[in-house]
Amino acid sequence: MDLQRKLAILADAAKYDASCASSGSQPRDSLGGRGIGSTEGAGICHSFAPDGRCISLLKVLLTNHCQYDCLYCVNRASSNVPRARFRVDEVVQLTLDFYRRNCIEGLFLSSGIVKSPDHTMEQVVEVARTLREDHDFRGYIHLKTIPDASDELIARAGRYADRLSINVEMPTTEGLQALAPEKDESAIRRSMARLRLRIDDTREEARRVVPIRALPGAAPAAAKPPPFAPAGQSTQMIVGADATDDRQILASSATLYGAYKLKRVYYSAFSPIPDAARALPLVAPPLMREHRLYQADWLMRFYGFGHQEIVAEPDGLLRLDVDPKLAWALAHADRFPVDLNHAPREMLLRVPGLGVKAVERLLQARRVRRVRADDLRRLHVPARKVLPFVVADGHRPSRGAPMPSPAPQRPAQASLF
Amino acid sequence: MHVRLDDPVDLDAFRRHARQLLAAGVPPDRVEWNAAQAAGDAADLFGAASDAAPPAALASAAQHQPVPAWFVELCGDVILHRDSQRFALLYRLLWRLSHEPALRHDPLDADLMQARQMAKAVHRDIHKMRAFVRFTRVQGDDGLERHVAWFEPEHRIVEANAPFFSRRFAQMRWAILTPERCVEWNGQALAFQGGADRREKPPPDAGEQLWLTYYEHIFNPARLKLAMMRREMPRRYWHNLPEAALIQPLAEAAAARSQSMIEAPPTAPRRIRAPVALHLRPAAGVAPASLGELRAAAHACRDCPIGALATQAVCGEGPLGATHMLVGEQPGDQEDLAGRPFVGPAGQLLDRAMAQLGWARDAVYLANAVKHFKYELRGKRRIHKTAGQREAEACAHWLDSEISLVRPQGLVALGATAARTLLGRPVAVQTERGAWLHERGDGRPVFVTLHPSALLRLPYPEQGEAFGRWLADLALARGTLSAAIAA
């Protein structure tokens, strides 16, 4: 099979993974090295597909042969999709070629399970090793980790990769048991715990190293411990393949963030796949619901919301017609209007339309003068959205409800059950 | 007063002029700034003093005016903007910063906001250049391979952005051609030249097709979101992106493709087989025959709600046949992650105590009364919660199994939860500590003392004395077991 065909099959197989981040690693560049590549903190989206998703990494599977039979997966053992398998050097060359063209930030490599978890993980790690050691590649590498792989392989994966991820795929244990009989949720959690401990230990060690002045006059330098996944770990949940509601999904996310210090939980709306399993009737993917989950996730991570207070609807689903922050404000009208000149930071953060940066600026400005309503326009916040919820000099919201709230629409996906 | 700058992005020249004007007390509305379109353009529209020779009256008056560091940085960004009024704005800000002390603390001032907006636009342009430059492989006449790109930036960012590309592509020869500035890297140094013509854009090379194949197949037709794509990848960049030619055909075919996936009749599965059993689960209700079996069974235990939220059951560790079994309350955050008992802060205190007694940790069997970590989420932290009585009771049979497998001679209960589980009654630790109690049906004596985390919770001045007492308890438990058994 020629390379074009393999790439087509194995990119097709990888497109259901939502993760795309190439950020958060240690800064490094290729000056003085033997190859190419750099990471400078923020990731770069080099292109966008018509599905609105960014292309930042070359996202492929090493092989889409798989011995597992997870019903939601296009590559499950019982599916009739065409199969292919990359050789290690093919992935390495593709990565370097796309990188030289400045099309990508690096590689995101995943794989179907062939022969055994250890054998598969070994192949994946070998790609990363070749890039790092033989080609001195200093771009970004994200490796999908197989929960049942041995400790030693995980340690090597973390040495070469910037980020590791293990997908829980289903938000609940029951969902996973029903749709992915070979996957074991507790093994996944144990693996995440294993990664977190290693990431923490490496950070701790790096902090403890005392810089030593090797030569008189030279800047003191520290022997850094070998890195382990400096950009941390992430995971993904499929939304809408089972009947789990948003409240449970957010509770699962909060648990994962709290227990394993994940950098990100990605949500992937279950979308039609070619040759789908009989058990999962297909409808258009619940994209709006996915979007609302990302917004809710943001509220948990940056706005001080607890997972249990975000979903107010009795059916346990986020409203699709308004964003979760606005939904919360409408459900807690008694907490508004918020006085921009006196309210504490945590309450300003709950005002619909005010972002973290805008809140910082307001707090700064408040120290030297009174905040007026027209300041909001200068902050480039959506004034129409903010004004009904705030009091400022020269502005009081009109009496009565801030805005009419139409009844939430039920997501189409729920009709499956 | 006219000021003319020869190089449109020369920050040093601007700073020099601005400093002199400020020192001479020339207000912003009296200065007219203009600059060449590109470095090297000598078209002098106003025939005004060029930057080589600032007015003599001003030169003598120049002195150092302190401005905040962030303002210098802001100038560096704004000067790259294409807006012809940028110098006037920056000088006005400089003037106001030195005359209005409150300005530097006011993030909502109109001038400052405008400058910040311009800086933001420049940053965005810099970022988009890093994203959308596309190199093409070109075989030079000298036989050397170069990577050449044609790009059209919005602002004058080529010089500012070039170092990024040399850091990233250090061992590659590359050139970026733009209408106003060109830059080349030979593997050692950057070289800048005047602008290039569109026609110098290199034709596609043979390898480009792979990238196009990838672009086509990473797209999911069931998720068409063109507006989102255009917001992040504005049309003005498309004519220089090889993959952009695929956008329209992909978008047009998307609806039909996803509809056909939805409507496709299910095919017969490729092969039917039983799922691979990777994770053996012990049968329920059978007493585990080994510690390994006990561990696997405890992992799967959902007799109480705690297990569902923990990482794993944390069973004990230590040698079979150890004389002492030390029983704590339940795993904490660290134990839950590591799957081992007593590795967190309380475990470290226990290690310290045992080391002082010369008691090897691996000579005893360490376990917990409750096998899963119970906690409450506060923000992103898991805060330990004591297991309820029902939960502890539901969990007790695991500890019983451990005792019958390990067969220790004496049990040391660390804290109230362990004491209650081992003795089957509520225990007041402070009054019953420090002696062997003979109450168990299996005849094993139980010694009650504090849990190390109780010491950690004490105010610091009391910790030393309490630790000493606890150490004495442990020494007693260690030294008097044989006497207790004989009694």
PDB file of C-alpha atoms in Angstrom, chain A residues 3-5 7-9 11-16 29-40 42-53 55 57-60 65-69 76-81 83 94 97-105 117 148 173 177 181-187 189-190 192-194 196-197 200 251 254-255 257-262 267-269 271-278 282-285 287 290-291 300-301 307-308 360-362 364-365 368-369 371 375-376 378-380, chain B residues 102 104-111 113 116-117 120 127-137 145 147 163-172 185 187-188 204-233 241-244 246-248 250-251 254 257-259 261-281 299-300 302 306-313 333-339 375 377 379-382:
ATOM      1  CA  LEU A   3       2.005   6.151   1.624  1.00  0.00           C
ATOM      2  CA  GLN A   4      -0.827   8.382   0.335  1.00  0.00           C
ATOM      3  CA  ARG A   5      -3.358   5.625   0.897  1.00  0.00           C
ATOM      4  CA  LEU A   7      -2.082   8.385   5.372  1.00  0.00           C
ATOM      5  CA  ALA A   8      -5.667   8.726   4.163  1.00  0.00           C
ATOM      6  CA  ILE A   9      -6.824   5.686   6.152  1.00  0.00           C
ATOM      7  CA  ALA A  11      -5.835  10.164   9.370  1.00  0.00           C
ATOM      8  CA  ASP A  12      -9.475   9.162   8.868  1.00  0.00           C
ATOM      9  CA  ALA A  13      -9.088   6.814  11.812  1.00  0.00           C
ATOM     10  CA  ALA A  14      -7.683   9.568  14.043  1.00  0.00           C
ATOM     11  CA  LYS A  15     -10.106  12.402  13.374  1.00  0.00           C
ATOM     12  CA  TYR A  16     -12.512  11.494  16.164  1.00  0.00           C
ATOM     13  CA  ASP A  29      14.404  25.534  20.327  1.00  0.00           C
ATOM     14  CA  SER A  30      16.702  23.962  17.768  1.00  0.00           C
ATOM     15  CA  LEU A  31      19.544  26.518  17.889  1.00  0.00           C
ATOM     16  CA  GLY A  32      22.742  24.588  18.486  1.00  0.00           C
ATOM     17  CA  GLY A  33      20.968  21.273  17.876  1.00  0.00           C
ATOM     18  CA  ARG A  34      21.202  18.792  15.035  1.00  0.00           C
ATOM     19  CA  GLY A  35      17.645  19.170  13.812  1.00  0.00           C
ATOM     20  CA  ILE A  36      14.567  21.346  13.849  1.00  0.00           C
ATOM     21  CA  GLY A  37      11.716  22.155  16.174  1.00  0.00           C
ATOM     22  CA  SER A  38      10.777  24.442  19.019  1.00  0.00           C
ATOM     23  CA  THR A  39       8.076  24.904  21.612  1.00  0.00           C
ATOM     24  CA  GLU A  40       7.508  28.319  23.138  1.00  0.00           C
ATOM     25  CA  ALA A  42       1.657  28.830  23.512  1.00  0.00           C
ATOM     26  CA  GLY A  43       0.675  26.362  20.817  1.00  0.00           C
ATOM     27  CA  ILE A  44      -0.007  27.370  17.232  1.00  0.00           C
ATOM     28  CA  CYS A  45      -2.960  26.307  15.115  1.00  0.00           C
ATOM     29  CA  HIS A  46      -1.438  25.986  11.669  1.00  0.00           C
ATOM     30  CA  SER A  47      -4.619  25.355   9.769  1.00  0.00           C
ATOM     31  CA  PHE A  48      -8.321  24.837  10.206  1.00  0.00           C
ATOM     32  CA  ALA A  49     -10.458  22.172   8.608  1.00  0.00           C
ATOM     33  CA  PRO A  50     -13.976  23.040   7.424  1.00  0.00           C
ATOM     34  CA  ASP A  51     -15.263  21.406  10.623  1.00  0.00           C
ATOM     35  CA  GLY A  52     -13.858  24.383  12.510  1.00  0.00           C
ATOM     36  CA  ARG A  53     -11.247  22.268  14.251  1.00  0.00           C
ATOM     37  CA  ILE A  55      -4.833  21.424  12.843  1.00  0.00           C
ATOM     38  CA  LEU A  57      -0.387  18.401  15.236  1.00  0.00           C
ATOM     39  CA  LEU A  58      -0.125  15.617  12.692  1.00  0.00           C
ATOM     40  CA  LYS A  59      -2.820  13.426  14.234  1.00  0.00           C
ATOM     41  CA  VAL A  60      -2.602   9.839  13.014  1.00  0.00           C
ATOM     42  CA  HIS A  65      -6.098  -2.685  13.337  1.00  0.00           C
ATOM     43  CA  CYS A  66      -7.511  -3.219  16.816  1.00  0.00           C
ATOM     44  CA  GLN A  67      -8.404  -6.210  18.914  1.00  0.00           C
ATOM     45  CA  TYR A  68     -10.834  -4.250  21.076  1.00  0.00           C
ATOM     46  CA  ASP A  69     -14.451  -3.922  20.086  1.00  0.00           C
ATOM     47  CA  ARG A  76     -13.351  -1.518  16.530  1.00  0.00           C
ATOM     48  CA  ALA A  77     -12.539  -5.122  15.706  1.00  0.00           C
ATOM     49  CA  SER A  78     -15.925  -5.817  14.118  1.00  0.00           C
ATOM     50  CA  SER A  79     -15.922  -2.770  11.820  1.00  0.00           C
ATOM     51  CA  ASN A  80     -15.414  -3.123   8.082  1.00  0.00           C
ATOM     52  CA  VAL A  81     -13.293   0.005   7.602  1.00  0.00           C
ATOM     53  CA  ARG A  83      -7.117  -1.091   7.593  1.00  0.00           C
ATOM     54  CA  LEU A  94       5.817  12.477   7.583  1.00  0.00           C
ATOM     55  CA  ASP A  97       8.220  16.789   6.271  1.00  0.00           C
ATOM     56  CA  PHE A  98       5.030  18.500   7.501  1.00  0.00           C
ATOM     57  CA  TYR A  99       7.052  20.284  10.149  1.00  0.00           C
ATOM     58  CA  ARG A 100       9.537  21.667   7.602  1.00  0.00           C
ATOM     59  CA  ARG A 101       6.603  22.987   5.607  1.00  0.00           C
ATOM     60  CA  ASN A 102       5.430  24.734   8.801  1.00  0.00           C
ATOM     61  CA  CYS A 103       2.117  22.875   8.607  1.00  0.00           C
ATOM     62  CA  ILE A 104       2.270  21.432  12.132  1.00  0.00           C
ATOM     63  CA  GLU A 105       3.655  21.930  15.629  1.00  0.00           C
ATOM     64  CA  PRO A 117      -0.920  -3.422  25.010  1.00  0.00           C
ATOM     65  CA  ASP A 148      -2.424  -1.583  30.513  1.00  0.00           C
ATOM     66  CA  THR A 173     -18.341   3.317  34.495  1.00  0.00           C
ATOM     67  CA  GLN A 177     -18.922  -1.409  30.524  1.00  0.00           C
ATOM     68  CA  PRO A 181     -16.303  -4.363  27.217  1.00  0.00           C
ATOM     69  CA  GLU A 182     -12.511  -4.745  27.029  1.00  0.00           C
ATOM     70  CA  LYS A 183     -11.791  -1.423  28.652  1.00  0.00           C
ATOM     71  CA  ASP A 184     -11.493  -1.319  32.397  1.00  0.00           C
ATOM     72  CA  GLU A 185     -12.278   2.009  33.952  1.00  0.00           C
ATOM     73  CA  SER A 186     -10.310   1.337  37.104  1.00  0.00           C
ATOM     74  CA  ALA A 187      -7.255   0.441  35.028  1.00  0.00           C
ATOM     75  CA  ARG A 189      -7.848   5.629  36.517  1.00  0.00           C
ATOM     76  CA  ARG A 190      -4.869   3.783  37.912  1.00  0.00           C
ATOM     77  CA  MET A 192      -3.877   8.402  35.209  1.00  0.00           C
ATOM     78  CA  ALA A 193      -2.828   8.267  38.837  1.00  0.00           C
ATOM     79  CA  ARG A 194       0.461   6.724  37.802  1.00  0.00           C
ATOM     80  CA  ARG A 196       0.107  12.222  37.813  1.00  0.00           C
ATOM     81  CA  LEU A 197       2.541  10.885  40.408  1.00  0.00           C
ATOM     82  CA  ASP A 200       4.455  15.613  40.169  1.00  0.00           C
ATOM     83  CA  ALA A 251     -19.125  15.623  37.865  1.00  0.00           C
ATOM     84  CA  ALA A 254     -14.419  17.576  38.137  1.00  0.00           C
ATOM     85  CA  THR A 255     -13.375  14.269  39.678  1.00  0.00           C
ATOM     86  CA  TYR A 257      -9.374  17.304  37.334  1.00  0.00           C
ATOM     87  CA  GLY A 258      -9.241  16.974  41.099  1.00  0.00           C
ATOM     88  CA  ALA A 259      -7.750  13.514  41.287  1.00  0.00           C
ATOM     89  CA  TYR A 260      -5.266  13.548  38.412  1.00  0.00           C
ATOM     90  CA  LYS A 261      -4.582  17.245  37.823  1.00  0.00           C
ATOM     91  CA  LEU A 262      -5.439  16.871  34.139  1.00  0.00           C
ATOM     92  CA  TYR A 267     -15.486  16.527  24.930  1.00  0.00           C
ATOM     93  CA  SER A 268     -16.210  14.907  21.616  1.00  0.00           C
ATOM     94  CA  ALA A 269     -19.766  14.906  20.309  1.00  0.00           C
ATOM     95  CA  SER A 271     -20.688  11.706  15.350  1.00  0.00           C
ATOM     96  CA  PRO A 272     -21.736   9.304  12.629  1.00  0.00           C
ATOM     97  CA  ILE A 273     -18.983   6.957  11.591  1.00  0.00           C
ATOM     98  CA  PRO A 274     -18.824   4.864   8.458  1.00  0.00           C
ATOM     99  CA  ASP A 275     -20.015   1.328   9.150  1.00  0.00           C
ATOM    100  CA  ALA A 276     -21.509   2.062  12.543  1.00  0.00           C
ATOM    101  CA  ALA A 277     -22.452  -0.626  15.015  1.00  0.00           C
ATOM    102  CA  ARG A 278     -26.098  -1.666  15.042  1.00  0.00           C
ATOM    103  CA  LEU A 282     -26.812   7.538  14.284  1.00  0.00           C
ATOM    104  CA  VAL A 283     -27.961  11.126  14.279  1.00  0.00           C
ATOM    105  CA  ALA A 284     -26.168  14.378  13.635  1.00  0.00           C
ATOM    106  CA  PRO A 285     -23.566  15.002  16.359  1.00  0.00           C
ATOM    107  CA  LEU A 287     -22.351  19.981  18.497  1.00  0.00           C
ATOM    108  CA  GLU A 290     -20.487  19.786  23.172  1.00  0.00           C
ATOM    109  CA  HIS A 291     -19.918  23.547  22.942  1.00  0.00           C
ATOM    110  CA  MET A 300     -15.098  25.164  36.543  1.00  0.00           C
ATOM    111  CA  ARG A 301     -11.468  25.786  35.671  1.00  0.00           C
ATOM    112  CA  HIS A 307     -19.461  21.290  39.087  1.00  0.00           C
ATOM    113  CA  GLN A 308     -22.671  20.773  41.042  1.00  0.00           C
ATOM    114  CA  GLU A 360      -8.687  42.007  36.336  1.00  0.00           C
ATOM    115  CA  ARG A 361      -8.812  45.347  34.511  1.00  0.00           C
ATOM    116  CA  LEU A 362     -11.903  46.447  36.408  1.00  0.00           C
ATOM    117  CA  GLN A 364      -7.192  47.564  38.681  1.00  0.00           C
ATOM    118  CA  ALA A 365      -9.191  50.570  37.521  1.00  0.00           C
ATOM    119  CA  VAL A 368      -7.682  54.656  41.135  1.00  0.00           C
ATOM    120  CA  ARG A 369     -11.175  55.805  40.234  1.00  0.00           C
ATOM    121  CA  VAL A 371     -15.973  52.656  37.261  1.00  0.00           C
ATOM    122  CA  ASP A 375     -15.812  51.856  30.679  1.00  0.00           C
ATOM    123  CA  LEU A 376     -17.384  48.553  29.717  1.00  0.00           C
ATOM    124  CA  ARG A 378     -13.689  50.349  26.292  1.00  0.00           C
ATOM    125  CA  LEU A 379     -13.021  46.958  27.805  1.00  0.00           C
ATOM    126  CA  HIS A 380     -14.475  45.431  24.653  1.00  0.00           C
TER     127      HIS A 380
ATOM    128  CA  ALA B 102      -2.594  58.459  37.694  1.00  0.00           C
ATOM    129  CA  ARG B 104      -0.205  54.483  34.490  1.00  0.00           C
ATOM    130  CA  HIS B 105      -2.658  52.879  36.899  1.00  0.00           C
ATOM    131  CA  ASP B 106      -5.724  53.395  34.759  1.00  0.00           C
ATOM    132  CA  PRO B 107      -6.257  50.468  32.413  1.00  0.00           C
ATOM    133  CA  LEU B 108      -9.377  52.062  30.912  1.00  0.00           C
ATOM    134  CA  ASP B 109      -7.892  55.290  29.486  1.00  0.00           C
ATOM    135  CA  ALA B 110      -8.903  55.817  25.832  1.00  0.00           C
ATOM    136  CA  ASP B 111      -5.371  56.451  24.499  1.00  0.00           C
ATOM    137  CA  MET B 113      -6.791  51.279  25.221  1.00  0.00           C
ATOM    138  CA  ARG B 116      -3.222  48.205  23.507  1.00  0.00           C
ATOM    139  CA  GLN B 117      -5.644  47.380  20.711  1.00  0.00           C
ATOM    140  CA  LYS B 120      -2.995  43.246  20.093  1.00  0.00           C
ATOM    141  CA  HIS B 127       0.870  34.779  15.494  1.00  0.00           C
ATOM    142  CA  LYS B 128      -0.901  34.291  12.158  1.00  0.00           C
ATOM    143  CA  MET B 129       2.406  34.587  10.321  1.00  0.00           C
ATOM    144  CA  ARG B 130       3.856  31.856  12.527  1.00  0.00           C
ATOM    145  CA  ALA B 131       0.826  29.740  11.733  1.00  0.00           C
ATOM    146  CA  PHE B 132       0.236  30.364   8.037  1.00  0.00           C
ATOM    147  CA  VAL B 133       3.675  30.680   6.482  1.00  0.00           C
ATOM    148  CA  ARG B 134       3.984  27.640   4.201  1.00  0.00           C
ATOM    149  CA  PHE B 135       7.430  26.598   3.082  1.00  0.00           C
ATOM    150  CA  THR B 136       8.013  24.925  -0.256  1.00  0.00           C
ATOM    151  CA  ARG B 137      11.089  22.854  -0.961  1.00  0.00           C
ATOM    152  CA  GLU B 145      17.957  22.580  -0.685  1.00  0.00           C
ATOM    153  CA  HIS B 147      12.612  26.109   1.972  1.00  0.00           C
ATOM    154  CA  PRO B 163      14.020  35.121  15.061  1.00  0.00           C
ATOM    155  CA  PHE B 164      11.102  32.831  15.835  1.00  0.00           C
ATOM    156  CA  PHE B 165      11.641  31.027  12.537  1.00  0.00           C
ATOM    157  CA  SER B 166      15.384  30.715  13.049  1.00  0.00           C
ATOM    158  CA  ARG B 167      14.843  29.265  16.520  1.00  0.00           C
ATOM    159  CA  ARG B 168      12.365  26.794  15.112  1.00  0.00           C
ATOM    160  CA  PHE B 169      14.133  25.852  11.869  1.00  0.00           C
ATOM    161  CA  ALA B 170      17.723  26.276  13.025  1.00  0.00           C
ATOM    162  CA  GLN B 171      19.193  23.491  10.874  1.00  0.00           C
ATOM    163  CA  MET B 172      17.276  24.384   7.723  1.00  0.00           C
ATOM    164  CA  TRP B 185      18.411  32.245   7.102  1.00  0.00           C
ATOM    165  CA  GLY B 187      21.738  28.219   9.137  1.00  0.00           C
ATOM    166  CA  GLN B 188      23.906  30.835  10.868  1.00  0.00           C
ATOM    167  CA  PRO B 204       4.244  23.621  -5.370  1.00  0.00           C
ATOM    168  CA  ASP B 205       6.769  20.817  -4.874  1.00  0.00           C
ATOM    169  CA  ALA B 206       6.194  17.094  -5.175  1.00  0.00           C
ATOM    170  CA  GLY B 207       5.707  16.490  -1.452  1.00  0.00           C
ATOM    171  CA  GLU B 208       2.797  18.869  -1.023  1.00  0.00           C
ATOM    172  CA  GLN B 209       0.199  16.281  -2.025  1.00  0.00           C
ATOM    173  CA  LEU B 210       0.736  14.359   1.229  1.00  0.00           C
ATOM    174  CA  TRP B 211      -0.209  17.426   3.241  1.00  0.00           C
ATOM    175  CA  LEU B 212      -3.336  17.896   1.106  1.00  0.00           C
ATOM    176  CA  THR B 213      -4.280  14.248   1.609  1.00  0.00           C
ATOM    177  CA  TYR B 214      -3.919  14.682   5.347  1.00  0.00           C
ATOM    178  CA  TYR B 215      -6.022  17.855   5.350  1.00  0.00           C
ATOM    179  CA  GLU B 216      -8.770  16.154   3.404  1.00  0.00           C
ATOM    180  CA  HIS B 217      -8.955  13.126   5.692  1.00  0.00           C
ATOM    181  CA  ILE B 218      -8.638  14.732   9.100  1.00  0.00           C
ATOM    182  CA  PHE B 219     -11.831  16.683   8.298  1.00  0.00           C
ATOM    183  CA  ASN B 220     -15.002  15.229   9.796  1.00  0.00           C
ATOM    184  CA  PRO B 221     -17.875  15.896   7.381  1.00  0.00           C
ATOM    185  CA  ALA B 222     -20.452  15.401  10.128  1.00  0.00           C
ATOM    186  CA  ARG B 223     -19.212  18.541  11.904  1.00  0.00           C
ATOM    187  CA  LEU B 224     -19.263  21.229   9.239  1.00  0.00           C
ATOM    188  CA  LYS B 225     -18.570  24.595  10.933  1.00  0.00           C
ATOM    189  CA  LEU B 226     -17.438  26.987   8.258  1.00  0.00           C
ATOM    190  CA  ALA B 227     -17.993  30.177  10.240  1.00  0.00           C
ATOM    191  CA  MET B 228     -15.770  28.909  13.017  1.00  0.00           C
ATOM    192  CA  MET B 229     -13.077  28.013  10.491  1.00  0.00           C
ATOM    193  CA  ARG B 230     -13.249  31.449   8.845  1.00  0.00           C
ATOM    194  CA  ARG B 231     -12.987  33.197  12.192  1.00  0.00           C
ATOM    195  CA  GLU B 232      -9.703  31.476  12.950  1.00  0.00           C
ATOM    196  CA  MET B 233      -8.406  31.304   9.384  1.00  0.00           C
ATOM    197  CA  LEU B 241      -2.439  28.297   1.785  1.00  0.00           C
ATOM    198  CA  PRO B 242      -2.274  25.238  -0.488  1.00  0.00           C
ATOM    199  CA  GLU B 243      -4.947  23.420   1.528  1.00  0.00           C
ATOM    200  CA  ALA B 244      -7.469  26.259   1.156  1.00  0.00           C
ATOM    201  CA  LEU B 246      -9.904  22.000  -0.775  1.00  0.00           C
ATOM    202  CA  ILE B 247     -12.241  23.910   1.528  1.00  0.00           C
ATOM    203  CA  GLN B 248     -15.052  24.455  -0.939  1.00  0.00           C
ATOM    204  CA  LEU B 250     -14.996  19.396   1.070  1.00  0.00           C
ATOM    205  CA  ALA B 251     -17.712  21.659   2.421  1.00  0.00           C
ATOM    206  CA  ALA B 254     -20.025  17.210   3.577  1.00  0.00           C
ATOM    207  CA  ARG B 257     -21.337  12.288   3.082  1.00  0.00           C
ATOM    208  CA  SER B 258     -22.688  12.507   6.605  1.00  0.00           C
ATOM    209  CA  GLN B 259     -26.224  11.781   5.439  1.00  0.00           C
ATOM    210  CA  MET B 261     -23.240   7.530   6.862  1.00  0.00           C
ATOM    211  CA  ILE B 262     -26.438   8.005   8.817  1.00  0.00           C
ATOM    212  CA  GLU B 263     -28.579   6.227   6.256  1.00  0.00           C
ATOM    213  CA  ALA B 264     -26.202   3.396   5.482  1.00  0.00           C
ATOM    214  CA  PRO B 265     -27.749   0.071   6.466  1.00  0.00           C
ATOM    215  CA  PRO B 266     -25.654  -1.636   9.141  1.00  0.00           C
ATOM    216  CA  THR B 267     -23.248  -4.159   7.657  1.00  0.00           C
ATOM    217  CA  ALA B 268     -22.558  -7.562   9.079  1.00  0.00           C
ATOM    218  CA  PRO B 269     -19.823  -7.278  11.704  1.00  0.00           C
ATOM    219  CA  ARG B 270     -16.449  -8.326  10.391  1.00  0.00           C
ATOM    220  CA  ARG B 271     -16.204 -11.200  12.775  1.00  0.00           C
ATOM    221  CA  ILE B 272     -17.992 -12.230  15.877  1.00  0.00           C
ATOM    222  CA  ARG B 273     -15.949 -13.213  18.843  1.00  0.00           C
ATOM    223  CA  ALA B 274     -16.134 -12.954  22.589  1.00  0.00           C
ATOM    224  CA  PRO B 275     -14.574  -9.798  24.014  1.00  0.00           C
ATOM    225  CA  VAL B 276     -10.958 -10.179  25.030  1.00  0.00           C
ATOM    226  CA  ALA B 277     -10.943 -10.690  28.769  1.00  0.00           C
ATOM    227  CA  LEU B 278      -8.030  -8.606  29.968  1.00  0.00           C
ATOM    228  CA  HIS B 279      -9.151  -7.862  33.468  1.00  0.00           C
ATOM    229  CA  LEU B 280     -10.233 -10.879  35.466  1.00  0.00           C
ATOM    230  CA  ARG B 281     -12.814 -10.158  38.123  1.00  0.00           C
ATOM    231  CA  HIS B 299     -10.834  -2.864  43.376  1.00  0.00           C
ATOM    232  CA  ALA B 300     -14.178  -3.936  41.984  1.00  0.00           C
ATOM    233  CA  ARG B 302     -18.988  -1.147  45.119  1.00  0.00           C
ATOM    234  CA  ILE B 306     -16.941   5.527  48.102  1.00  0.00           C
ATOM    235  CA  GLY B 307     -15.417   3.098  45.636  1.00  0.00           C
ATOM    236  CA  ALA B 308     -16.943   4.692  42.557  1.00  0.00           C
ATOM    237  CA  LEU B 309     -15.054   7.952  43.090  1.00  0.00           C
ATOM    238  CA  ALA B 310     -11.673   6.602  44.124  1.00  0.00           C
ATOM    239  CA  THR B 311      -8.805   5.537  41.879  1.00  0.00           C
ATOM    240  CA  GLN B 312      -8.305   2.123  43.395  1.00  0.00           C
ATOM    241  CA  ALA B 313      -8.716   0.077  46.525  1.00  0.00           C
ATOM    242  CA  ASP B 333      -4.949  11.487  48.323  1.00  0.00           C
ATOM    243  CA  GLN B 334      -1.418  10.195  47.825  1.00  0.00           C
ATOM    244  CA  GLU B 335      -2.250   6.609  48.820  1.00  0.00           C
ATOM    245  CA  ASP B 336      -5.183   6.624  46.407  1.00  0.00           C
ATOM    246  CA  LEU B 337      -2.862   7.619  43.564  1.00  0.00           C
ATOM    247  CA  ALA B 338       0.002   5.291  44.437  1.00  0.00           C
ATOM    248  CA  GLY B 339      -2.122   2.316  45.481  1.00  0.00           C
ATOM    249  CA  TYR B 375     -13.071  12.788  49.866  1.00  0.00           C
ATOM    250  CA  LEU B 377     -13.980  18.060  45.978  1.00  0.00           C
ATOM    251  CA  GLY B 379     -12.271  23.396  43.602  1.00  0.00           C
ATOM    252  CA  LYS B 380      -9.555  21.204  42.199  1.00  0.00           C
ATOM    253  CA  ARG B 381      -8.515  19.630  45.499  1.00  0.00           C
ATOM    254  CA  ARG B 382      -9.682  16.438  47.099  1.00  0.00           C
TER     255      ARG B 382
END
